[in-house]
Amino acid sequence: MGRIHILPPEVASKIAAGEVIERPLSVVKELVENSLDAGAREIKVELDRGGRLFIRVSDDGQGMTAEEARLCFERHSTSKITSEDDLARITTLGFRGEALPSIAAVARVKLKTSPDGQRGTLVEREGERVIRFEEAACPRGTIIEVRDLFYNLPVRRKFLRSETTELTRITRLLLSYAQAFPQVRFTLRHGSREIFNYPPVRSLRERLFQIYGPELVERLVEVDFRKNKYHLWGFLSRPPAGRRDRSRQFCYINHRWVGDKLVLTALEQSYQGWLEKGQHPEAWLFLELPPEEVDVNVHPAKAEVRFKQPQEIFRIIRLAVTDILQQTMGVKPITSTSMNKESPFSPTLKDRRYSQEKEERVIRETSEVLFEARDGEVRSIFQGETQQPEEQSIVVLGQFLGLYIIATTPEGLLIIDQHNAHERVLFERYLELYQKKEFPRKSPLFPLVIELSPDQEVKLEEAQSLLQQAGFRLEPMGGRTYALQEFPDILAEEEAKNVLEAILEEWRAEKNQEKFKAILATLACRTAIKAGERLSFSRMKYLVEELLKTANPSLCPHGRPVMVKLAVQEIEKALKRR
Ligand SMILES: Nc1ncnc2c1ncn2[C@@H]1O[C@H](COP(=O)(O)OP(=O)(O)O)[C@@H](O)[C@H]1O
Ligand SMILES: [Mg+2]
């Protein structure tokens, strides 16, 4: 990194959309990237109130001279590029010279820095004004404090997300850097609590061990694939284990964490046939390629890149991942194309197009009526307006595709999603039990040991008391290890851990009452009949009857539709009987 200077206007004008500071997360991102660019070996991030009150990033990087400390707050001042040519081969995380001025414009900023640990400089700014500029004692490196974000922009301040949301996102962001730079120590503190502190290690594998524990590392396979100018390396989860969400997919292009669609799509495609439905691979994938092969100057937050040869990159990832999976698993999977082959009974494309259109319209119209129903006024879906449905007027015809229950009512045909229906029934039952304070729980013979990831632990702090109400009792065992001492009786021992993790994953910042319902909804979802399960007539009949007794038979507790109705009139219209 050279000395700081202001970019000439012809270079500055080539820089994509100005840096936007939207939230505490963006401040942390820019400051940490600066520390990494300055060659830091230790980066410490301290926050208060999810970062809206206070953010401090300290590093032991190369620091700045007094002159640089003054210049760095000017727009387009950077030490990372000089000419337009440099823009075509960026090797640093930053390059626009816009972050510090943008941050200084919306917060109170204090900078302390020294290039050698002897001469130090202190700068304090408030909005556009410098209110202090003096010599100060400071170890080698840089410390930047950002207070009262958006103090001068009350509207932006009002729209900030909740503290937990912000902290969760920042934790994930810092984990992403910790993974890309294992030789750097990363520390994160929130208020008086240390969320993590990872001492330097030599490899990604060791870093993953620090973050996620031995269980994860044991089930990873290593990728190391070179072709022409490309190098793809990292770790992947070993099938058939996967994850319900994509929270453990990290993709880096030249050490820059990007949510790159191309790479992630190639990854998911390569896993098709290896994982159960609804499961996603875990991946820490690093793609290294010559800097001129990738344009990073396309996205304001630098969260996306553009490849010169996207086709080629897609092909390489598919090749590398498929290769390693076949080596590891030793057999070929049933590929998605062979699984999704049309059944010999499906109509030809031509009549399909016709009937699909029609069907879609019918379903759309009928479902509009059906899904209008709200809590409490739901039964009206089966009749004109007021009349109560008569139970015997519903007849179960059978199961369709192992997923749906087909039933008739005098008004039409019902197609009921068996999983969503059962989920609705269980949810209400759990809610009732809970209200009667009869939510039964059990203790395993030996406590179940759970290793939480840092982001899960952040959520646990907030979720703990509600989890306890729902029957999960966790005791800390040091570090991020917990013992599950008690869990709801409706769960089998092997499920309890997974369900707890699912609850933490789905944990969102909502009102307390909603959060408790969300926990019950997850419990209901995890204990309900699965799609694909064969059901006897008596079970189907029972399920439909129970469903109709619930407060809202048309929506599952997660808000997904439970059934569609084909009204008699619609059927008659479609068949031209009317
Ligand atoms: N933590 C730091 N250590 C050393 N120098 C820094 C640090 N943060 C910022 N700088 C200097 O300030 C300049 C401006 O920073 P910034 O506004 O983020 O722009 P950019 O990172 O795009 O160059 C950087 O180019 C760098 O020279
Ligand atoms: Mg920067």
Coordinates of C-alpha atoms and ligand atoms in Angstrom, one line a residue:
M1 CA 0.0 0.0 0.0
G2 CA 1.5 3.3 -1.0
R3 CA 0.8 6.8 0.5
I4 CA -2.6 8.4 0.5
H5 CA -3.5 10.8 -2.2
I6 CA -6.7 12.1 -3.8
L7 CA -7.7 10.4 -7.0
P8 CA -7.7 12.5 -10.1
P9 CA -11.2 13.3 -11.3
E10 CA -11.0 11.0 -14.4
V11 CA -10.3 8.0 -12.1
A12 CA -12.8 9.1 -9.5
S13 CA -15.6 9.3 -12.1
K14 CA -15.0 5.6 -13.1
I15 CA -15.8 4.4 -9.6
A16 CA -19.2 2.7 -9.4
A17 CA -22.0 4.2 -7.3
G18 CA -20.8 6.0 -4.2
E19 CA -20.3 4.1 -0.9
V20 CA -23.4 4.0 1.1
I21 CA -23.4 3.7 4.8
E22 CA -26.8 2.2 5.5
R23 CA -26.4 0.7 8.9
P24 CA -23.9 -0.3 11.6
L25 CA -23.1 -3.4 9.5
S26 CA -21.8 -1.3 6.7
V27 CA -19.5 0.7 9.1
V28 CA -18.0 -2.4 10.5
K29 CA -17.5 -3.8 7.1
E30 CA -15.6 -0.8 5.8
L31 CA -13.4 -0.4 8.9
V32 CA -12.5 -4.1 9.1
E33 CA -11.6 -4.1 5.4
N34 CA -9.3 -1.1 6.0
S35 CA -7.6 -2.9 8.8
L36 CA -7.1 -6.0 6.6
D37 CA -5.7 -3.8 3.8
A38 CA -3.3 -2.3 6.3
G39 CA -1.9 -5.7 7.0
A40 CA -3.2 -6.1 10.5
R41 CA -2.5 -9.2 12.5
E42 CA -5.0 -8.4 15.2
I43 CA -8.4 -6.8 14.7
K44 CA -10.7 -6.1 17.5
V45 CA -14.3 -4.9 17.0
E46 CA -16.3 -3.5 20.0
L47 CA -19.9 -2.6 19.8
D48 CA -22.6 -1.2 21.9
R49 CA -26.4 -1.5 21.2
G50 CA -25.9 -3.4 18.0
G51 CA -23.4 -0.8 16.8
R52 CA -25.9 2.1 16.7
L53 CA -24.4 3.8 19.8
F54 CA -20.8 2.8 19.5
I55 CA -18.4 1.0 17.1
R56 CA -14.7 0.7 17.7
V57 CA -12.3 -1.1 15.4
S58 CA -8.7 -1.4 16.5
D59 CA -5.9 -2.9 14.5
D60 CA -2.1 -3.3 14.6
G61 CA -1.7 -2.5 10.9
Q62 CA 0.6 0.0 9.2
G63 CA -1.1 3.1 10.6
M64 CA -1.1 6.6 9.2
T65 CA 1.1 9.6 9.4
A66 CA -0.4 12.9 10.6
E67 CA -0.7 14.1 7.0
E68 CA -2.5 10.9 6.0
A69 CA -4.8 11.1 9.0
R70 CA -5.9 14.4 7.7
L71 CA -6.3 13.3 4.1
C72 CA -8.1 10.0 4.7
F73 CA -11.4 11.8 5.4
E74 CA -11.3 13.6 2.0
R75 CA -13.5 12.1 -0.7
H76 CA -11.6 9.9 -3.2
S77 CA -8.5 9.8 -1.0
T78 CA -6.9 6.4 -1.1
S79 CA -3.5 4.8 -1.0
K80 CA -4.7 1.7 -2.9
I81 CA -5.0 2.8 -6.5
T82 CA -3.6 5.6 -8.6
S83 CA -4.7 5.2 -12.2
E84 CA -7.7 4.0 -14.1
D85 CA -5.6 0.9 -15.1
D86 CA -5.4 -0.1 -11.4
L87 CA -9.2 -0.3 -11.3
A88 CA -8.9 -3.3 -13.7
R89 CA -6.8 -5.3 -11.3
I90 CA -7.7 -4.6 -7.7
T91 CA -5.9 -6.6 -5.1
T92 CA -7.1 -4.8 -2.0
L93 CA -10.5 -4.9 -0.4
G94 CA -11.0 -1.2 -0.6
F95 CA -10.1 1.1 -3.5
R96 CA -12.7 3.9 -3.8
G97 CA -11.5 6.2 -1.0
E98 CA -15.0 6.9 0.0
A99 CA -15.7 4.9 3.2
L100 CA -14.1 7.1 5.8
P101 CA -15.6 10.4 4.4
S102 CA -19.1 8.7 4.1
I103 CA -18.9 7.5 7.7
A104 CA -17.6 10.8 9.0
A105 CA -20.6 12.5 7.4
V106 CA -23.2 10.6 9.4
A107 CA -21.6 10.0 12.8
R108 CA -19.1 11.3 15.4
V109 CA -15.8 9.9 14.5
K110 CA -12.5 9.7 16.4
L111 CA -9.3 8.4 14.8
K112 CA -6.1 7.6 16.6
T113 CA -3.2 6.2 14.5
S114 CA 0.5 5.8 14.4
P115 CA 2.7 4.3 11.7
D116 CA 5.5 3.4 14.2
G117 CA 4.2 3.5 17.7
Q118 CA 6.2 6.7 18.3
R119 CA 4.4 9.6 16.5
G120 CA 0.7 9.4 16.8
T121 CA -2.2 11.5 15.7
L122 CA -5.6 12.1 17.1
V123 CA -8.4 13.4 14.9
E124 CA -12.0 14.0 16.0
R125 CA -14.7 14.9 13.6
E126 CA -18.4 15.7 13.9
G127 CA -20.2 15.6 10.6
E128 CA -18.1 17.7 8.2
R129 CA -16.2 19.5 10.9
V130 CA -12.8 18.7 12.4
I131 CA -13.1 19.5 16.1
R132 CA -9.7 18.2 17.2
F133 CA -6.4 17.4 15.5
E134 CA -3.4 16.9 17.7
E135 CA -0.4 14.7 18.4
A136 CA -1.2 11.8 20.7
A137 CA 0.4 8.7 22.1
C138 CA -0.7 5.6 20.2
P139 CA 0.7 2.1 19.6
R140 CA 1.4 1.2 15.9
G141 CA -1.8 0.8 14.1
T142 CA -5.2 2.4 14.0
I143 CA -8.2 2.8 16.2
I144 CA -11.4 4.3 14.9
E145 CA -14.4 5.0 17.0
V146 CA -17.8 5.7 15.5
R147 CA -20.5 7.0 17.9
D148 CA -24.2 7.9 17.5
L149 CA -24.6 6.7 13.9
F150 CA -27.1 8.9 12.0
Y151 CA -27.3 11.3 14.9
N152 CA -27.8 14.0 12.2
L153 CA -30.3 11.9 10.1
P154 CA -33.2 11.0 12.4
V155 CA -35.2 9.3 9.7
R156 CA -32.4 6.9 8.9
R157 CA -31.9 6.3 12.5
K158 CA -35.6 5.4 12.9
F159 CA -35.4 2.8 10.2
L160 CA -32.5 0.9 11.7
R161 CA -33.2 -2.8 12.4
S162 CA -33.3 -4.3 15.8
E163 CA -30.1 -4.7 17.8
T164 CA -30.2 -8.5 17.6
T165 CA -30.7 -8.5 13.9
E166 CA -27.7 -6.1 13.5
L167 CA -25.6 -8.0 15.9
T168 CA -26.4 -11.3 14.2
R169 CA -25.5 -9.9 10.8
I170 CA -22.3 -8.3 12.1
T171 CA -21.3 -11.6 13.8
R172 CA -21.7 -13.4 10.5
L173 CA -19.8 -10.8 8.6
L174 CA -16.8 -11.0 11.0
L175 CA -16.9 -14.8 10.9
S176 CA -16.6 -14.5 7.1
Y177 CA -13.4 -12.5 7.5
A178 CA -12.1 -14.7 10.2
Q179 CA -12.5 -17.6 7.8
A180 CA -10.8 -15.8 5.0
F181 CA -7.9 -14.6 7.1
P182 CA -7.1 -17.4 9.7
Q183 CA -3.7 -15.9 10.4
V184 CA -5.3 -12.8 11.9
R185 CA -6.7 -12.6 15.4
F186 CA -10.3 -11.5 15.4
T187 CA -12.1 -10.4 18.5
L188 CA -15.8 -9.3 18.8
R189 CA -17.3 -7.7 21.9
H190 CA -20.8 -6.5 22.5
G191 CA -21.2 -4.3 25.6
S192 CA -19.4 -6.1 28.3
R193 CA -19.6 -9.5 26.6
E194 CA -17.0 -11.1 24.4
I195 CA -18.7 -12.9 21.6
F196 CA -15.6 -14.5 20.2
N197 CA -11.8 -14.2 20.3
Y198 CA -10.0 -16.3 17.7
P199 CA -6.2 -16.4 18.1
P200 CA -4.2 -16.7 14.8
V201 CA -4.0 -20.1 13.3
R202 CA -2.3 -21.4 10.2
S203 CA -5.1 -22.8 8.1
L204 CA -8.7 -22.5 7.2
R205 CA -9.3 -26.0 8.7
E206 CA -8.0 -24.8 12.1
R207 CA -10.2 -21.7 11.9
L208 CA -13.3 -23.7 11.1
F209 CA -12.4 -25.9 14.1
Q210 CA -12.2 -22.8 16.3
I211 CA -15.6 -21.5 15.1
Y212 CA -17.7 -24.6 14.7
G213 CA -16.0 -27.3 16.7
P214 CA -14.8 -30.8 15.9
E215 CA -18.1 -32.2 14.8
L216 CA -18.3 -30.0 11.7
V217 CA -14.6 -30.4 10.8
E218 CA -15.0 -34.2 10.8
R219 CA -17.7 -34.2 8.3
L220 CA -16.0 -31.9 5.7
V221 CA -14.2 -32.8 2.6
E222 CA -11.4 -30.8 1.2
V223 CA -11.4 -29.3 -2.3
D224 CA -8.3 -28.3 -4.1
F225 CA -8.7 -27.9 -7.8
R226 CA -6.5 -26.1 -10.3
K227 CA -7.2 -25.5 -13.9
N228 CA -5.5 -23.0 -16.2
K229 CA -5.6 -19.7 -14.3
Y230 CA -8.2 -20.8 -11.8
H231 CA -7.7 -22.2 -8.3
L232 CA -10.7 -23.4 -6.4
W233 CA -10.1 -24.6 -2.8
G234 CA -11.9 -24.9 0.5
F235 CA -14.2 -27.3 2.3
L236 CA -17.5 -28.9 1.6
S237 CA -20.0 -30.9 3.7
R238 CA -20.1 -34.6 3.0
P239 CA -23.4 -35.9 1.7
P240 CA -26.0 -36.9 2.6
A241 CA -25.8 -34.5 5.6
G242 CA -26.8 -31.0 4.7
R243 CA -28.5 -28.1 6.2
R244 CA -32.0 -26.7 5.9
D245 CA -30.7 -23.2 5.1
R246 CA -27.8 -21.7 3.2
S247 CA -26.3 -20.0 6.3
R248 CA -23.2 -22.1 6.0
Q249 CA -22.4 -21.3 2.4
F250 CA -19.5 -18.9 2.1
C251 CA -18.1 -18.0 -1.2
Y252 CA -15.0 -15.9 -1.7
I253 CA -13.5 -14.5 -4.9
N254 CA -9.9 -13.6 -4.3
H255 CA -10.5 -13.5 -0.6
R256 CA -13.5 -11.1 -0.9
W257 CA -16.6 -12.6 0.6
V258 CA -19.4 -12.2 -2.0
G259 CA -22.8 -13.8 -2.2
D260 CA -22.0 -14.8 -5.7
K261 CA -25.0 -16.4 -7.4
L262 CA -23.0 -18.1 -10.1
V263 CA -20.7 -19.9 -7.7
L264 CA -23.5 -20.8 -5.3
T265 CA -25.8 -22.1 -8.1
A266 CA -23.0 -24.2 -9.5
L267 CA -22.4 -25.6 -6.0
E268 CA -26.1 -26.4 -5.4
Q269 CA -26.4 -28.0 -8.8
S270 CA -23.4 -30.2 -8.2
Y271 CA -25.0 -31.5 -5.0
Q272 CA -28.3 -32.4 -6.7
G273 CA -29.1 -36.1 -6.2
W274 CA -26.7 -36.3 -3.2
L275 CA -28.8 -34.6 -0.6
E276 CA -32.3 -35.1 0.6
K277 CA -34.9 -32.7 -0.7
G278 CA -34.8 -29.3 1.1
Q279 CA -31.2 -29.7 2.2
H280 CA -28.4 -27.5 1.2
P281 CA -24.6 -28.2 1.1
E282 CA -22.3 -26.4 3.6
A283 CA -19.4 -24.8 1.8
W284 CA -16.4 -22.6 2.3
L285 CA -15.2 -22.1 -1.2
F286 CA -12.3 -19.9 -2.3
L287 CA -11.9 -19.1 -5.9
E288 CA -8.6 -17.5 -6.8
L289 CA -8.1 -16.0 -10.3
P290 CA -6.0 -13.2 -11.8
P291 CA -7.4 -9.9 -10.7
E292 CA -8.0 -8.7 -14.2
E293 CA -10.4 -11.6 -14.7
V294 CA -12.9 -10.2 -12.3
D295 CA -14.5 -6.7 -12.0
V296 CA -15.1 -5.8 -8.4
N297 CA -16.1 -2.2 -9.2
V298 CA -19.8 -3.1 -9.9
H299 CA -21.6 -2.9 -6.6
P300 CA -21.8 -0.1 -4.1
A301 CA -21.1 -2.4 -1.1
K302 CA -18.7 -4.5 -3.2
A303 CA -20.9 -7.5 -2.4
E304 CA -21.0 -8.6 -6.0
V305 CA -18.4 -9.1 -8.8
R306 CA -18.5 -9.6 -12.5
F307 CA -16.4 -12.3 -14.2
K308 CA -14.9 -11.9 -17.6
Q309 CA -15.6 -15.6 -18.4
P310 CA -18.6 -16.6 -16.3
Q311 CA -19.3 -19.8 -18.3
E312 CA -15.8 -21.1 -17.7
I313 CA -16.0 -20.4 -14.0
F314 CA -19.4 -22.2 -13.7
R315 CA -18.0 -25.2 -15.5
I316 CA -14.9 -25.3 -13.3
I317 CA -16.9 -25.3 -10.1
R318 CA -19.3 -27.9 -11.4
L319 CA -16.4 -30.1 -12.4
A320 CA -14.4 -29.6 -9.2
V321 CA -17.3 -30.2 -6.8
T322 CA -18.8 -33.2 -8.8
D323 CA -15.4 -34.7 -8.9
I324 CA -14.7 -34.5 -5.2
L325 CA -18.2 -35.8 -4.4
Q326 CA -17.7 -38.8 -6.6
Q327 CA -14.3 -39.5 -5.1
T328 CA -15.6 -39.2 -1.6
M329 CA -18.8 -41.1 -2.0
G330 CA -17.5 -43.5 -4.6
V331 CA -20.8 -43.8 -6.4
K332 CA -22.8 -41.7 -8.8
P333 CA -26.0 -40.1 -7.5
I334 CA -29.4 -40.3 -9.1
T335 CA -29.3 -37.1 -11.0
S336 CA -32.0 -34.6 -10.8
T337 CA -32.8 -34.9 -14.5
S338 CA -33.4 -38.6 -14.2
M339 CA -35.5 -38.1 -11.1
N340 CA -37.6 -35.3 -12.6
K341 CA -38.3 -37.1 -15.8
E342 CA -41.9 -36.7 -16.7
S343 CA -44.1 -39.6 -15.9
P344 CA -45.4 -41.5 -18.9
F345 CA -48.9 -40.4 -17.8
S346 CA -48.3 -36.7 -18.1
P347 CA -50.0 -35.1 -21.0
T348 CA -48.0 -33.9 -23.9
L349 CA -46.6 -30.4 -23.9
K350 CA -49.3 -29.1 -26.2
D351 CA -52.3 -30.0 -24.1
R352 CA -50.4 -29.2 -21.0
R353 CA -50.0 -25.6 -22.0
Y354 CA -53.7 -25.3 -22.5
S355 CA -54.8 -27.0 -19.4
Q356 CA -52.1 -25.4 -17.2
E357 CA -53.3 -21.9 -18.0
K358 CA -56.8 -22.9 -17.2
E359 CA -55.9 -24.7 -14.1
E360 CA -53.8 -21.9 -12.9
R361 CA -56.6 -19.5 -13.3
V362 CA -59.1 -21.8 -11.5
I363 CA -56.8 -22.4 -8.7
R364 CA -55.9 -18.7 -8.4
E365 CA -59.5 -17.7 -8.2
T366 CA -60.6 -20.3 -5.8
S367 CA -57.6 -19.9 -3.6
E368 CA -58.3 -16.2 -3.4
V369 CA -61.6 -17.0 -1.8
L370 CA -60.1 -19.6 0.3
F371 CA -57.1 -17.7 1.7
E372 CA -59.0 -14.6 2.5
A373 CA -60.1 -16.3 5.7
R374 CA -58.6 -14.9 8.8
D375 CA -58.2 -16.2 12.3
G376 CA -61.6 -16.8 13.9
E377 CA -63.8 -16.4 10.8
V378 CA -62.5 -19.3 8.8
R379 CA -65.1 -21.8 8.4
S380 CA -66.9 -19.7 6.0
I381 CA -64.6 -21.1 3.3
F382 CA -66.8 -24.1 3.1
Q383 CA -70.1 -22.5 2.6
G384 CA -71.8 -19.4 1.4
E385 CA -71.3 -17.1 4.3
T386 CA -72.8 -18.1 7.6
Q387 CA -73.7 -21.7 7.5
Q388 CA -71.6 -24.1 9.6
P389 CA -70.1 -27.0 7.7
E390 CA -71.5 -30.4 8.6
E391 CA -68.7 -32.8 9.4
Q392 CA -70.2 -35.7 7.6
S393 CA -70.6 -33.6 4.5
I394 CA -66.8 -34.0 4.0
V395 CA -65.7 -37.2 2.4
V396 CA -62.1 -38.1 2.1
L397 CA -61.4 -39.7 -1.4
G398 CA -57.8 -40.6 -0.9
Q399 CA -54.2 -39.5 -1.0
F400 CA -52.5 -38.0 -4.0
L401 CA -48.8 -38.2 -4.8
G402 CA -48.2 -39.0 -1.2
L403 CA -48.5 -35.3 -0.4
Y404 CA -52.1 -34.3 -0.6
I405 CA -55.4 -35.5 0.8
I406 CA -58.3 -35.2 -1.7
A407 CA -61.7 -34.6 -0.2
T408 CA -65.1 -33.5 -1.4
T409 CA -67.6 -31.1 0.2
P410 CA -70.9 -30.2 -1.3
E411 CA -69.3 -27.0 -2.6
G412 CA -66.4 -28.6 -4.4
L413 CA -63.2 -30.5 -4.3
L414 CA -60.5 -29.9 -1.6
I415 CA -56.8 -30.6 -2.1
I416 CA -55.2 -30.5 1.3
D417 CA -51.5 -30.4 1.9
Q418 CA -51.0 -33.2 4.6
H419 CA -47.9 -31.7 6.2
N420 CA -49.3 -28.1 6.4
A421 CA -52.6 -29.4 7.7
H422 CA -51.0 -31.5 10.5
E423 CA -48.8 -28.5 11.3
R424 CA -51.8 -26.3 11.9
V425 CA -53.5 -29.0 14.0
L426 CA -50.4 -29.5 16.2
F427 CA -49.7 -25.8 16.5
E428 CA -53.1 -25.2 18.1
R429 CA -52.8 -28.2 20.3
Y430 CA -49.4 -27.0 21.6
L431 CA -50.7 -23.5 22.1
E432 CA -53.6 -24.9 24.1
L433 CA -51.4 -27.1 26.2
Y434 CA -49.1 -24.2 26.8
Q435 CA -51.9 -21.9 27.9
K436 CA -53.0 -24.6 30.3
K437 CA -49.4 -24.8 31.5
E438 CA -49.4 -28.5 30.7
F439 CA -46.6 -28.4 28.2
P440 CA -45.0 -31.7 29.1
R441 CA -41.2 -32.0 29.0
K442 CA -38.7 -34.8 29.6
S443 CA -35.1 -35.1 30.5
P444 CA -32.7 -37.4 28.6
L445 CA -30.8 -39.9 30.6
F446 CA -27.5 -38.2 29.7
P447 CA -27.7 -34.5 28.9
L448 CA -27.4 -33.8 25.1
V449 CA -24.3 -31.8 24.4
I450 CA -24.7 -29.0 21.9
E451 CA -22.0 -26.9 20.3
L452 CA -23.4 -23.6 19.2
S453 CA -21.9 -21.3 16.5
P454 CA -21.3 -17.7 17.6
D455 CA -24.3 -16.4 15.7
Q456 CA -26.6 -19.1 17.3
E457 CA -25.3 -18.1 20.7
V458 CA -26.1 -14.5 20.1
K459 CA -29.7 -15.5 19.4
L460 CA -29.8 -17.9 22.3
E461 CA -29.1 -15.0 24.7
E462 CA -32.4 -13.4 23.6
A463 CA -34.3 -16.6 23.1
Q464 CA -33.4 -18.4 26.3
S465 CA -36.3 -17.5 28.5
L466 CA -38.9 -18.2 25.8
L467 CA -37.2 -21.5 25.0
Q468 CA -37.4 -22.4 28.6
Q469 CA -41.1 -21.8 28.6
A470 CA -41.4 -24.1 25.6
G471 CA -39.6 -26.8 27.5
F472 CA -36.0 -26.5 26.4
R473 CA -33.6 -26.1 29.3
L474 CA -30.0 -25.4 28.4
E475 CA -27.1 -25.2 30.7
P476 CA -23.8 -23.6 29.7
M477 CA -20.8 -25.9 30.0
G478 CA -18.1 -23.4 29.1
G479 CA -17.2 -21.9 25.8
R480 CA -20.1 -22.3 23.4
T481 CA -20.9 -25.8 24.6
Y482 CA -24.3 -26.3 26.2
A483 CA -26.1 -29.2 27.8
L484 CA -29.7 -29.8 26.9
Q485 CA -31.1 -31.0 30.2
E486 CA -34.8 -30.9 29.3
F487 CA -36.9 -30.7 26.1
P488 CA -40.5 -31.0 25.1
D489 CA -41.9 -34.5 25.5
I490 CA -43.3 -34.5 22.0
L491 CA -39.8 -34.7 20.6
A492 CA -37.7 -37.9 20.3
E493 CA -34.2 -37.6 21.8
E494 CA -32.6 -37.7 18.4
E495 CA -34.7 -34.8 17.2
A496 CA -34.4 -32.5 20.1
K497 CA -31.0 -31.0 19.1
N498 CA -32.0 -30.4 15.5
V499 CA -35.3 -28.8 16.5
L500 CA -33.5 -26.5 18.9
E501 CA -31.1 -25.5 16.2
A502 CA -34.0 -24.9 13.8
I503 CA -35.7 -22.6 16.3
L504 CA -32.5 -20.6 16.7
E505 CA -32.1 -20.4 13.0
E506 CA -35.6 -19.2 12.5
W507 CA -35.4 -16.7 15.4
R508 CA -36.3 -13.3 14.2
A509 CA -36.7 -10.0 15.9
E510 CA -40.5 -9.8 16.4
K511 CA -42.7 -9.0 19.3
N512 CA -42.4 -11.4 22.2
Q513 CA -45.8 -13.0 21.8
E514 CA -45.0 -13.6 18.1
K515 CA -41.7 -15.1 19.0
F516 CA -43.2 -17.7 21.3
K517 CA -45.7 -18.6 18.6
A518 CA -42.8 -18.9 16.2
I519 CA -41.2 -21.4 18.5
L520 CA -44.4 -23.4 18.7
A521 CA -44.7 -23.2 14.9
T522 CA -41.3 -24.7 14.5
L523 CA -42.1 -27.4 16.9
A524 CA -45.3 -28.2 15.1
C525 CA -43.5 -28.2 11.7
R526 CA -40.9 -30.6 13.0
T527 CA -43.3 -33.0 14.6
A528 CA -45.9 -33.0 11.8
I529 CA -46.4 -35.8 9.2
K530 CA -43.9 -35.4 6.5
A531 CA -44.6 -34.9 2.8
G532 CA -44.4 -38.3 1.2
E533 CA -45.7 -40.3 4.1
R534 CA -48.4 -42.8 3.3
L535 CA -51.6 -42.3 5.2
S536 CA -54.5 -44.7 6.0
F537 CA -58.0 -43.6 5.4
S538 CA -58.8 -43.3 9.0
R539 CA -55.8 -41.1 9.7
M540 CA -56.7 -38.8 6.8
K541 CA -60.3 -38.6 8.0
Y542 CA -59.2 -37.8 11.5
L543 CA -56.7 -35.2 10.3
V544 CA -59.2 -33.4 8.1
E545 CA -61.8 -33.4 10.9
E546 CA -59.2 -32.0 13.4
L547 CA -58.1 -29.4 10.8
L548 CA -61.6 -28.1 10.4
K549 CA -61.9 -27.6 14.2
T550 CA -58.8 -25.3 14.2
A551 CA -59.1 -21.5 14.2
N552 CA -57.6 -21.2 10.8
P553 CA -57.7 -24.3 8.6
S554 CA -56.5 -22.5 5.5
L555 CA -53.1 -21.3 6.6
C556 CA -50.3 -23.3 8.4
P557 CA -48.7 -21.5 11.3
H558 CA -45.8 -20.4 9.1
G559 CA -48.4 -18.7 6.8
R560 CA -48.3 -21.2 4.0
P561 CA -51.6 -22.3 2.4
V562 CA -53.0 -25.6 3.7
M563 CA -55.5 -26.3 0.9
V564 CA -57.1 -25.3 -2.3
K565 CA -60.7 -25.7 -3.3
L566 CA -62.0 -26.3 -6.7
A567 CA -65.5 -24.9 -6.5
V568 CA -68.3 -26.9 -8.2
Q569 CA -69.2 -23.9 -10.3
E570 CA -65.6 -23.7 -11.5
I571 CA -65.6 -27.3 -12.4
E572 CA -68.8 -27.0 -14.3
K573 CA -67.6 -23.9 -16.1
A574 CA -64.4 -25.6 -17.1
L575 CA -66.3 -28.6 -18.4
K576 CA -68.8 -26.3 -20.2
R577 CA -71.8 -27.7 -18.3
R578 CA -72.9 -24.2 -17.7
Ligands
LIG1 N1 -7.1 1.0 9.6 C1 -6.3 1.7 8.7 N2 -4.9 1.6 8.7 C2 -4.1 2.2 7.9 N3 -4.6 3.1 6.9 C3 -5.9 3.2 6.9 C4 -6.8 2.6 7.7 N4 -8.1 2.9 7.4 C5 -8.0 3.8 6.4 N5 -6.7 4.0 6.0 C6 -6.2 4.8 5.0 O1 -7.3 5.7 4.6 C7 -7.5 5.6 3.2 C8 -9.0 5.9 3.0 O2 -9.8 4.8 3.5 P1 -11.2 4.5 2.8 O3 -12.0 5.8 2.9 O4 -11.8 3.3 3.5 O5 -10.9 4.3 1.3 P2 -10.2 3.0 0.6 O6 -10.2 1.9 1.6 O7 -11.2 2.7 -0.5 O8 -8.9 3.4 0.1 C9 -7.1 4.2 2.8 O9 -6.7 4.1 1.4 C10 -5.9 4.0 3.7 O10 -4.7 4.5 3.2
MG2 MG -11.8 1.3 2.8

